[in-house]
């Protein structure tokens, strides 16, 4: 795979149209579309989405949110962390390193990362260095979150 650039995606009609090609297109995108229609917001820059383009085609994307340390129940000491979700690579581009490129981009923030993997994606996340969260909160609703920690960060001990 030749080097690719991860770009912050603008929330605009063009981007939302491209999202329709992804299987995980859902409520979040529909909400953004409604905001655009109601407020005529164009090129909103605080988008949580990042993606990889090949030419004019968006071929991979993810959503990345920073969570304030006051809501941290996973790491010791409490700290800001990232929640990564909606990572998806279009089928014809899978297995070519684009998903890894997105995860590496998230890791470059050097903050712990939490994700809730979809069915059949655990192998991918394990290859990326993610492990099952030891500290499970009731609010995770049985989603079995996986986490990645930069060096020097420790996960909270298991609470029974």
Short mmCIF file of N, CA and C in Angstrom, two decimals:
data_model
loop_
_atom_site.label_atom_id
_atom_site.label_comp_id
_atom_site.label_asym_id
_atom_site.label_seq_id
_atom_site.Cartn_x
_atom_site.Cartn_y
_atom_site.Cartn_z
N UNK A 1 0.85 -1.18 0.00
CA UNK A 1 0.00 0.00 0.00
C UNK A 1 0.89 1.24 0.00
N UNK A 2 0.64 2.13 -0.92
CA UNK A 2 1.41 3.36 -0.94
C UNK A 2 0.89 4.28 0.17
N UNK A 3 1.71 5.22 0.64
CA UNK A 3 1.30 6.09 1.74
C UNK A 3 -0.01 6.83 1.43
N UNK A 4 -0.87 6.88 2.45
CA UNK A 4 -2.14 7.59 2.32
C UNK A 4 -2.26 8.58 3.46
N UNK A 5 -3.14 9.54 3.27
CA UNK A 5 -3.32 10.58 4.27
C UNK A 5 -4.70 10.41 4.91
N UNK A 6 -4.73 10.47 6.25
CA UNK A 6 -6.00 10.48 6.97
C UNK A 6 -6.43 11.93 7.07
N UNK A 7 -7.66 12.20 6.66
CA UNK A 7 -8.17 13.57 6.65
C UNK A 7 -9.36 13.71 7.57
N UNK A 8 -9.47 14.87 8.22
CA UNK A 8 -10.68 15.18 8.98
C UNK A 8 -11.77 15.46 7.95
N UNK A 9 -12.92 14.82 8.12
CA UNK A 9 -14.00 14.97 7.16
C UNK A 9 -14.93 16.09 7.59
N UNK A 10 -15.26 16.95 6.66
CA UNK A 10 -16.21 18.03 6.92
C UNK A 10 -17.62 17.46 6.95
N UNK A 11 -18.46 18.04 7.78
CA UNK A 11 -19.86 17.65 7.78
C UNK A 11 -20.54 18.54 6.74
N UNK A 12 -20.76 17.95 5.58
CA UNK A 12 -21.45 18.66 4.51
C UNK A 12 -22.23 17.64 3.68
N UNK A 13 -23.00 18.12 2.76
CA UNK A 13 -23.83 17.21 1.96
C UNK A 13 -23.00 16.21 1.17
N UNK A 14 -21.86 16.65 0.66
CA UNK A 14 -20.99 15.78 -0.15
C UNK A 14 -20.48 14.61 0.69
N UNK A 15 -20.01 14.90 1.91
CA UNK A 15 -19.50 13.85 2.79
C UNK A 15 -20.62 12.89 3.18
N UNK A 16 -21.77 13.44 3.57
CA UNK A 16 -22.89 12.58 3.97
C UNK A 16 -23.35 11.69 2.83
N UNK A 17 -23.27 12.18 1.62
CA UNK A 17 -23.63 11.36 0.45
C UNK A 17 -22.66 10.18 0.33
N UNK A 18 -21.38 10.44 0.57
CA UNK A 18 -20.37 9.37 0.49
C UNK A 18 -20.55 8.34 1.60
N UNK A 19 -21.08 8.77 2.77
CA UNK A 19 -21.30 7.85 3.89
C UNK A 19 -22.32 6.77 3.54
N UNK A 20 -23.21 7.05 2.60
CA UNK A 20 -24.24 6.08 2.25
C UNK A 20 -23.66 4.79 1.68
N UNK A 21 -22.40 4.81 1.27
CA UNK A 21 -21.74 3.61 0.72
C UNK A 21 -21.28 2.65 1.81
N UNK A 22 -21.29 3.10 3.07
CA UNK A 22 -20.80 2.28 4.17
C UNK A 22 -21.95 1.55 4.85
N UNK A 23 -21.70 0.29 5.25
CA UNK A 23 -22.74 -0.52 5.89
C UNK A 23 -23.23 0.11 7.19
N UNK A 24 -22.33 0.74 7.93
CA UNK A 24 -22.67 1.30 9.23
C UNK A 24 -23.33 2.67 9.15
N UNK A 25 -23.84 3.02 7.99
CA UNK A 25 -24.57 4.28 7.82
C UNK A 25 -25.82 4.20 8.67
N UNK A 26 -26.02 5.19 9.56
CA UNK A 26 -27.17 5.07 10.46
C UNK A 26 -27.58 6.38 11.09
N UNK A 27 -28.04 6.28 12.32
CA UNK A 27 -28.65 7.42 13.02
C UNK A 27 -27.75 8.64 13.12
N UNK A 28 -26.45 8.43 13.36
CA UNK A 28 -25.56 9.58 13.50
C UNK A 28 -25.51 10.40 12.21
N UNK A 29 -25.40 9.72 11.09
CA UNK A 29 -25.36 10.43 9.80
C UNK A 29 -26.69 11.09 9.49
N UNK A 30 -27.78 10.40 9.81
CA UNK A 30 -29.10 10.99 9.57
C UNK A 30 -29.31 12.23 10.42
N UNK A 31 -28.78 12.21 11.65
CA UNK A 31 -28.87 13.37 12.53
C UNK A 31 -28.06 14.53 11.94
N UNK A 32 -26.87 14.25 11.41
CA UNK A 32 -26.05 15.29 10.81
C UNK A 32 -26.76 15.87 9.58
N UNK A 33 -27.39 15.00 8.79
CA UNK A 33 -28.11 15.46 7.61
C UNK A 33 -29.26 16.38 8.02
N UNK A 34 -29.98 16.01 9.07
CA UNK A 34 -31.08 16.84 9.57
C UNK A 34 -30.56 18.20 10.03
N UNK A 35 -29.42 18.21 10.75
CA UNK A 35 -28.82 19.47 11.18
C UNK A 35 -28.48 20.35 9.98
N UNK A 36 -27.92 19.74 8.95
CA UNK A 36 -27.57 20.50 7.75
C UNK A 36 -28.82 21.10 7.12
N UNK A 37 -29.86 20.28 7.02
CA UNK A 37 -31.09 20.76 6.38
C UNK A 37 -31.76 21.86 7.20
N UNK A 38 -31.77 21.71 8.54
CA UNK A 38 -32.45 22.69 9.40
C UNK A 38 -31.67 23.98 9.56
N UNK A 39 -30.36 23.89 9.58
CA UNK A 39 -29.54 25.06 9.89
C UNK A 39 -28.72 25.57 8.71
N UNK A 40 -28.81 24.88 7.58
CA UNK A 40 -28.00 25.24 6.42
C UNK A 40 -26.53 25.39 6.78
N UNK A 41 -26.06 24.49 7.65
CA UNK A 41 -24.65 24.49 8.04
C UNK A 41 -23.89 23.82 6.91
N UNK A 42 -22.82 24.41 6.50
CA UNK A 42 -22.00 23.84 5.42
C UNK A 42 -20.56 23.78 5.88
N UNK A 43 -19.91 22.67 5.65
CA UNK A 43 -18.50 22.48 6.01
C UNK A 43 -18.25 22.72 7.49
N UNK A 44 -19.10 22.13 8.32
CA UNK A 44 -18.89 22.22 9.76
C UNK A 44 -17.56 21.56 10.09
N UNK A 45 -16.71 22.28 10.81
CA UNK A 45 -15.34 21.80 10.99
C UNK A 45 -15.14 20.94 12.23
N UNK A 46 -16.13 20.84 13.13
CA UNK A 46 -15.91 20.04 14.32
C UNK A 46 -16.43 18.61 14.15
N UNK A 47 -16.33 18.10 12.97
CA UNK A 47 -16.74 16.74 12.66
C UNK A 47 -15.89 15.75 13.44
N UNK A 48 -16.52 14.68 13.95
CA UNK A 48 -15.74 13.63 14.62
C UNK A 48 -15.22 12.59 13.63
N UNK A 49 -15.50 12.77 12.34
CA UNK A 49 -15.14 11.76 11.34
C UNK A 49 -13.79 12.05 10.68
N UNK A 50 -13.08 10.96 10.43
CA UNK A 50 -11.81 11.01 9.70
C UNK A 50 -11.90 9.96 8.61
N UNK A 51 -11.20 10.19 7.52
CA UNK A 51 -11.30 9.23 6.44
C UNK A 51 -10.09 9.22 5.53
N UNK A 52 -10.11 8.26 4.63
CA UNK A 52 -9.07 8.10 3.62
C UNK A 52 -9.74 8.12 2.26
N UNK A 53 -9.22 8.96 1.40
CA UNK A 53 -9.71 9.06 0.02
C UNK A 53 -8.72 8.40 -0.93
N UNK A 54 -9.24 7.76 -1.95
CA UNK A 54 -8.47 7.34 -3.12
C UNK A 54 -9.11 8.13 -4.26
N UNK A 55 -8.38 9.09 -4.78
CA UNK A 55 -8.97 10.01 -5.76
C UNK A 55 -10.08 10.79 -5.09
N UNK A 56 -11.27 10.76 -5.66
CA UNK A 56 -12.43 11.43 -5.07
C UNK A 56 -13.31 10.50 -4.24
N UNK A 57 -12.89 9.25 -4.12
CA UNK A 57 -13.71 8.26 -3.41
C UNK A 57 -13.27 8.10 -1.96
N UNK A 58 -14.22 8.26 -1.04
CA UNK A 58 -13.97 7.98 0.37
C UNK A 58 -14.02 6.47 0.54
N UNK A 59 -12.88 5.86 0.89
CA UNK A 59 -12.83 4.40 0.93
C UNK A 59 -12.75 3.83 2.36
N UNK A 60 -12.46 4.71 3.34
CA UNK A 60 -12.38 4.25 4.73
C UNK A 60 -12.71 5.42 5.64
N UNK A 61 -13.34 5.10 6.76
CA UNK A 61 -13.68 6.17 7.69
C UNK A 61 -13.73 5.64 9.12
N UNK A 62 -13.68 6.58 10.06
CA UNK A 62 -13.87 6.26 11.47
C UNK A 62 -14.40 7.50 12.17
N UNK A 63 -14.97 7.28 13.32
CA UNK A 63 -15.42 8.36 14.18
C UNK A 63 -14.53 8.33 15.42
N UNK A 64 -14.07 9.50 15.85
CA UNK A 64 -13.13 9.59 16.97
C UNK A 64 -13.57 10.72 17.88
N UNK A 65 -13.90 10.37 19.12
CA UNK A 65 -14.35 11.34 20.10
C UNK A 65 -13.39 11.39 21.28
N UNK A 66 -13.10 12.58 21.75
CA UNK A 66 -12.30 12.73 22.96
C UNK A 66 -13.26 12.77 24.15
N UNK A 67 -12.98 11.95 25.16
CA UNK A 67 -13.80 11.88 26.37
C UNK A 67 -13.01 12.52 27.50
N UNK A 68 -13.64 13.44 28.21
CA UNK A 68 -12.99 14.14 29.31
C UNK A 68 -12.71 13.19 30.47
N UNK A 69 -11.61 13.42 31.15
CA UNK A 69 -11.20 12.52 32.23
C UNK A 69 -12.21 12.43 33.37
N UNK A 70 -13.08 13.42 33.52
CA UNK A 70 -14.07 13.31 34.60
C UNK A 70 -15.07 12.19 34.34
N UNK A 71 -15.13 11.70 33.09
CA UNK A 71 -16.00 10.58 32.74
C UNK A 71 -15.22 9.26 32.59
N UNK A 72 -13.97 9.26 32.98
CA UNK A 72 -13.09 8.10 32.81
C UNK A 72 -13.28 7.10 33.95
N UNK A 73 -13.71 5.89 33.58
CA UNK A 73 -13.83 4.81 34.55
C UNK A 73 -12.92 3.63 34.18
N UNK A 74 -12.01 3.85 33.26
CA UNK A 74 -11.20 2.75 32.74
C UNK A 74 -9.73 2.82 33.12
N UNK A 75 -9.18 4.01 33.28
CA UNK A 75 -7.74 4.15 33.39
C UNK A 75 -7.31 4.78 34.71
N UNK A 76 -6.10 4.45 35.12
CA UNK A 76 -5.53 4.95 36.36
C UNK A 76 -4.19 5.57 36.08
N UNK A 77 -3.98 6.85 36.38
CA UNK A 77 -4.95 7.79 36.94
C UNK A 77 -5.98 8.17 35.88
N UNK A 78 -7.10 8.74 36.33
CA UNK A 78 -8.13 9.21 35.41
C UNK A 78 -7.51 10.16 34.39
N UNK A 79 -7.95 10.04 33.15
CA UNK A 79 -7.41 10.92 32.12
C UNK A 79 -8.34 10.98 30.92
N UNK A 80 -8.08 11.95 30.06
CA UNK A 80 -8.81 12.03 28.80
C UNK A 80 -8.50 10.77 28.00
N UNK A 81 -9.47 10.31 27.23
CA UNK A 81 -9.23 9.18 26.33
C UNK A 81 -10.08 9.35 25.09
N UNK A 82 -9.84 8.52 24.10
CA UNK A 82 -10.57 8.56 22.83
C UNK A 82 -11.53 7.39 22.74
N UNK A 83 -12.69 7.63 22.17
CA UNK A 83 -13.61 6.57 21.81
C UNK A 83 -13.60 6.49 20.29
N UNK A 84 -13.27 5.33 19.78
CA UNK A 84 -13.17 5.10 18.34
C UNK A 84 -14.32 4.18 17.94
N UNK A 85 -15.10 4.60 16.96
CA UNK A 85 -16.15 3.73 16.46
C UNK A 85 -16.46 4.07 15.01
N UNK A 86 -17.34 3.28 14.43
CA UNK A 86 -17.69 3.42 13.01
C UNK A 86 -16.47 3.29 12.10
N UNK A 87 -15.45 2.56 12.55
CA UNK A 87 -14.32 2.31 11.66
C UNK A 87 -14.80 1.32 10.60
N UNK A 88 -14.68 1.73 9.38
CA UNK A 88 -15.13 0.87 8.29
C UNK A 88 -14.34 1.17 7.02
N UNK A 89 -13.99 0.10 6.32
CA UNK A 89 -13.31 0.19 5.03
C UNK A 89 -14.24 -0.47 4.01
N UNK A 90 -14.45 0.20 2.89
CA UNK A 90 -15.31 -0.39 1.86
C UNK A 90 -14.77 -1.76 1.46
N UNK A 91 -15.66 -2.73 1.18
CA UNK A 91 -15.24 -4.11 0.93
C UNK A 91 -14.11 -4.28 -0.07
N UNK A 92 -14.13 -3.55 -1.18
CA UNK A 92 -13.09 -3.73 -2.21
C UNK A 92 -11.71 -3.22 -1.77
N UNK A 93 -11.64 -2.52 -0.64
CA UNK A 93 -10.37 -1.99 -0.15
C UNK A 93 -9.92 -2.67 1.15
N UNK A 94 -10.69 -3.63 1.64
CA UNK A 94 -10.34 -4.31 2.88
C UNK A 94 -9.11 -5.19 2.68
N UNK A 95 -8.38 -5.38 3.78
CA UNK A 95 -7.18 -6.23 3.75
C UNK A 95 -5.97 -5.56 3.13
N UNK A 96 -6.04 -4.24 2.92
CA UNK A 96 -4.93 -3.52 2.29
C UNK A 96 -4.25 -2.53 3.24
N UNK A 97 -4.61 -2.56 4.53
CA UNK A 97 -3.93 -1.73 5.51
C UNK A 97 -4.61 -0.40 5.82
N UNK A 98 -5.76 -0.14 5.21
CA UNK A 98 -6.42 1.15 5.45
C UNK A 98 -7.00 1.25 6.85
N UNK A 99 -7.56 0.16 7.35
CA UNK A 99 -8.07 0.15 8.73
C UNK A 99 -6.95 0.39 9.72
N UNK A 100 -5.81 -0.27 9.51
CA UNK A 100 -4.64 -0.07 10.38
C UNK A 100 -4.18 1.38 10.33
N UNK A 101 -4.20 1.97 9.14
CA UNK A 101 -3.79 3.37 9.00
C UNK A 101 -4.68 4.28 9.86
N UNK A 102 -5.99 4.03 9.86
CA UNK A 102 -6.89 4.82 10.68
C UNK A 102 -6.62 4.62 12.17
N UNK A 103 -6.41 3.37 12.58
CA UNK A 103 -6.12 3.09 13.99
C UNK A 103 -4.80 3.73 14.39
N UNK A 104 -3.79 3.63 13.55
CA UNK A 104 -2.50 4.26 13.86
C UNK A 104 -2.65 5.78 14.00
N UNK A 105 -3.50 6.38 13.18
CA UNK A 105 -3.77 7.81 13.30
C UNK A 105 -4.36 8.11 14.68
N UNK A 106 -5.32 7.32 15.13
CA UNK A 106 -5.92 7.52 16.45
C UNK A 106 -4.87 7.34 17.55
N UNK A 107 -4.02 6.34 17.40
CA UNK A 107 -2.96 6.09 18.40
C UNK A 107 -1.97 7.24 18.46
N UNK A 108 -1.82 7.99 17.38
CA UNK A 108 -0.85 9.09 17.35
C UNK A 108 -1.19 10.20 18.34
N UNK A 109 -2.42 10.23 18.84
CA UNK A 109 -2.79 11.20 19.87
C UNK A 109 -2.19 10.83 21.22
N UNK A 110 -1.68 9.61 21.34
CA UNK A 110 -1.03 9.10 22.55
C UNK A 110 -1.95 9.17 23.77
N UNK A 111 -3.22 8.90 23.54
CA UNK A 111 -4.21 8.79 24.61
C UNK A 111 -4.77 7.37 24.59
N UNK A 112 -5.24 6.88 25.73
CA UNK A 112 -5.91 5.58 25.71
C UNK A 112 -7.09 5.64 24.74
N UNK A 113 -7.41 4.48 24.15
CA UNK A 113 -8.51 4.40 23.19
C UNK A 113 -9.45 3.27 23.62
N UNK A 114 -10.74 3.55 23.58
CA UNK A 114 -11.77 2.55 23.87
C UNK A 114 -12.59 2.36 22.60
N UNK A 115 -12.93 1.13 22.29
CA UNK A 115 -13.81 0.84 21.17
C UNK A 115 -14.74 -0.30 21.54
N UNK A 116 -15.86 -0.36 20.90
CA UNK A 116 -16.80 -1.47 21.06
C UNK A 116 -16.87 -2.17 19.71
N UNK A 117 -16.15 -3.27 19.58
CA UNK A 117 -16.05 -3.92 18.26
C UNK A 117 -17.36 -4.55 17.81
N UNK A 118 -17.53 -4.56 16.51
CA UNK A 118 -18.67 -5.25 15.91
C UNK A 118 -18.36 -6.75 15.88
N UNK A 119 -19.39 -7.51 15.62
CA UNK A 119 -19.25 -8.97 15.51
C UNK A 119 -18.20 -9.29 14.45
N UNK A 120 -17.39 -10.27 14.71
CA UNK A 120 -16.35 -10.76 13.80
C UNK A 120 -15.20 -9.78 13.57
N UNK A 121 -15.06 -8.76 14.41
CA UNK A 121 -13.93 -7.84 14.21
C UNK A 121 -12.90 -7.94 15.33
N UNK A 122 -13.10 -8.85 16.29
CA UNK A 122 -12.17 -8.95 17.42
C UNK A 122 -10.74 -9.25 16.96
N UNK A 123 -10.58 -10.08 15.95
CA UNK A 123 -9.25 -10.42 15.45
C UNK A 123 -8.50 -9.18 14.96
N UNK A 124 -9.19 -8.31 14.25
CA UNK A 124 -8.59 -7.07 13.77
C UNK A 124 -8.10 -6.24 14.95
N UNK A 125 -8.97 -6.04 15.94
CA UNK A 125 -8.61 -5.19 17.08
C UNK A 125 -7.47 -5.80 17.89
N UNK A 126 -7.45 -7.11 18.03
CA UNK A 126 -6.34 -7.75 18.74
C UNK A 126 -5.02 -7.52 18.00
N UNK A 127 -5.03 -7.60 16.67
CA UNK A 127 -3.82 -7.31 15.88
C UNK A 127 -3.37 -5.87 16.09
N UNK A 128 -4.31 -4.98 16.36
CA UNK A 128 -3.99 -3.56 16.58
C UNK A 128 -3.55 -3.28 18.01
N UNK A 129 -3.50 -4.34 18.85
CA UNK A 129 -3.02 -4.18 20.23
C UNK A 129 -4.10 -3.87 21.25
N UNK A 130 -5.36 -4.01 20.89
CA UNK A 130 -6.45 -3.76 21.83
C UNK A 130 -6.71 -5.01 22.65
N UNK A 131 -7.14 -4.80 23.91
CA UNK A 131 -7.44 -5.91 24.81
C UNK A 131 -8.79 -5.67 25.46
N UNK A 132 -9.41 -6.77 25.89
CA UNK A 132 -10.71 -6.67 26.58
C UNK A 132 -10.55 -5.81 27.82
N UNK A 133 -11.47 -4.88 28.01
CA UNK A 133 -11.43 -4.02 29.20
C UNK A 133 -11.62 -4.88 30.45
N UNK A 134 -10.76 -4.65 31.43
CA UNK A 134 -10.89 -5.38 32.69
C UNK A 134 -11.95 -4.75 33.57
N UNK A 135 -12.10 -3.46 33.45
CA UNK A 135 -13.03 -2.73 34.30
C UNK A 135 -14.27 -2.45 33.49
N UNK A 136 -15.32 -3.19 33.73
CA UNK A 136 -16.54 -3.02 32.96
C UNK A 136 -17.57 -2.24 33.76
N UNK A 137 -18.11 -1.24 33.15
CA UNK A 137 -19.13 -0.42 33.78
C UNK A 137 -20.50 -0.88 33.33
N UNK A 138 -21.47 -0.66 34.17
CA UNK A 138 -22.84 -0.99 33.84
C UNK A 138 -23.28 -0.29 32.55
N UNK A 139 -22.75 0.94 32.34
CA UNK A 139 -23.17 1.71 31.17
C UNK A 139 -22.68 1.12 29.85
N UNK A 140 -21.75 0.16 29.90
CA UNK A 140 -21.28 -0.46 28.65
C UNK A 140 -22.31 -1.44 28.10
N UNK A 141 -23.33 -1.73 28.91
CA UNK A 141 -24.46 -2.54 28.46
C UNK A 141 -24.04 -3.83 27.77
N UNK A 142 -23.03 -4.49 28.32
CA UNK A 142 -22.60 -5.76 27.77
C UNK A 142 -21.94 -5.68 26.42
N UNK A 143 -21.45 -4.50 26.03
CA UNK A 143 -20.83 -4.34 24.71
C UNK A 143 -19.40 -4.88 24.67
N UNK A 144 -18.86 -5.25 25.83
CA UNK A 144 -17.51 -5.80 25.90
C UNK A 144 -16.47 -4.90 25.23
N UNK A 145 -16.25 -3.72 25.79
CA UNK A 145 -15.31 -2.79 25.16
C UNK A 145 -13.89 -3.34 25.13
N UNK A 146 -13.17 -2.92 24.11
CA UNK A 146 -11.75 -3.22 23.99
C UNK A 146 -11.01 -1.91 24.17
N UNK A 147 -9.81 -1.99 24.74
CA UNK A 147 -9.04 -0.78 24.96
C UNK A 147 -7.60 -0.95 24.49
N UNK A 148 -7.01 0.17 24.15
CA UNK A 148 -5.58 0.25 23.83
C UNK A 148 -5.00 1.33 24.72
N UNK A 149 -3.83 1.03 25.28
CA UNK A 149 -3.20 1.98 26.18
C UNK A 149 -1.80 2.32 25.72
N UNK A 150 -1.48 3.62 25.67
CA UNK A 150 -0.10 3.99 25.37
C UNK A 150 0.79 3.57 26.53
N UNK A 151 2.07 3.49 26.27
CA UNK A 151 3.01 3.10 27.32
C UNK A 151 2.88 3.99 28.53
N UNK A 152 2.94 3.38 29.72
CA UNK A 152 2.91 4.15 30.96
C UNK A 152 1.52 4.37 31.53
N UNK A 153 0.48 3.98 30.78
CA UNK A 153 -0.89 4.14 31.28
C UNK A 153 -1.34 2.77 31.76
N UNK A 154 -1.98 2.76 32.91
CA UNK A 154 -2.46 1.50 33.46
C UNK A 154 -3.98 1.50 33.51
N UNK A 155 -4.53 0.33 33.24
CA UNK A 155 -5.97 0.19 33.35
C UNK A 155 -6.31 0.00 34.82
N UNK A 156 -7.49 0.45 35.23
CA UNK A 156 -7.92 0.25 36.61
C UNK A 156 -8.06 -1.24 36.87
N UNK A 157 -7.87 -1.67 38.11
CA UNK A 157 -8.03 -3.09 38.41
C UNK A 157 -9.48 -3.54 38.27
N UNK A 158 -9.65 -4.85 38.11
CA UNK A 158 -10.99 -5.43 37.97
C UNK A 158 -11.80 -5.14 39.22
N UNK A 159 -13.03 -4.72 39.04
CA UNK A 159 -13.94 -4.47 40.15
C UNK A 159 -15.01 -5.54 40.10
N UNK A 160 -15.21 -6.22 41.20
CA UNK A 160 -16.21 -7.30 41.24
C UNK A 160 -17.41 -6.86 42.02
#
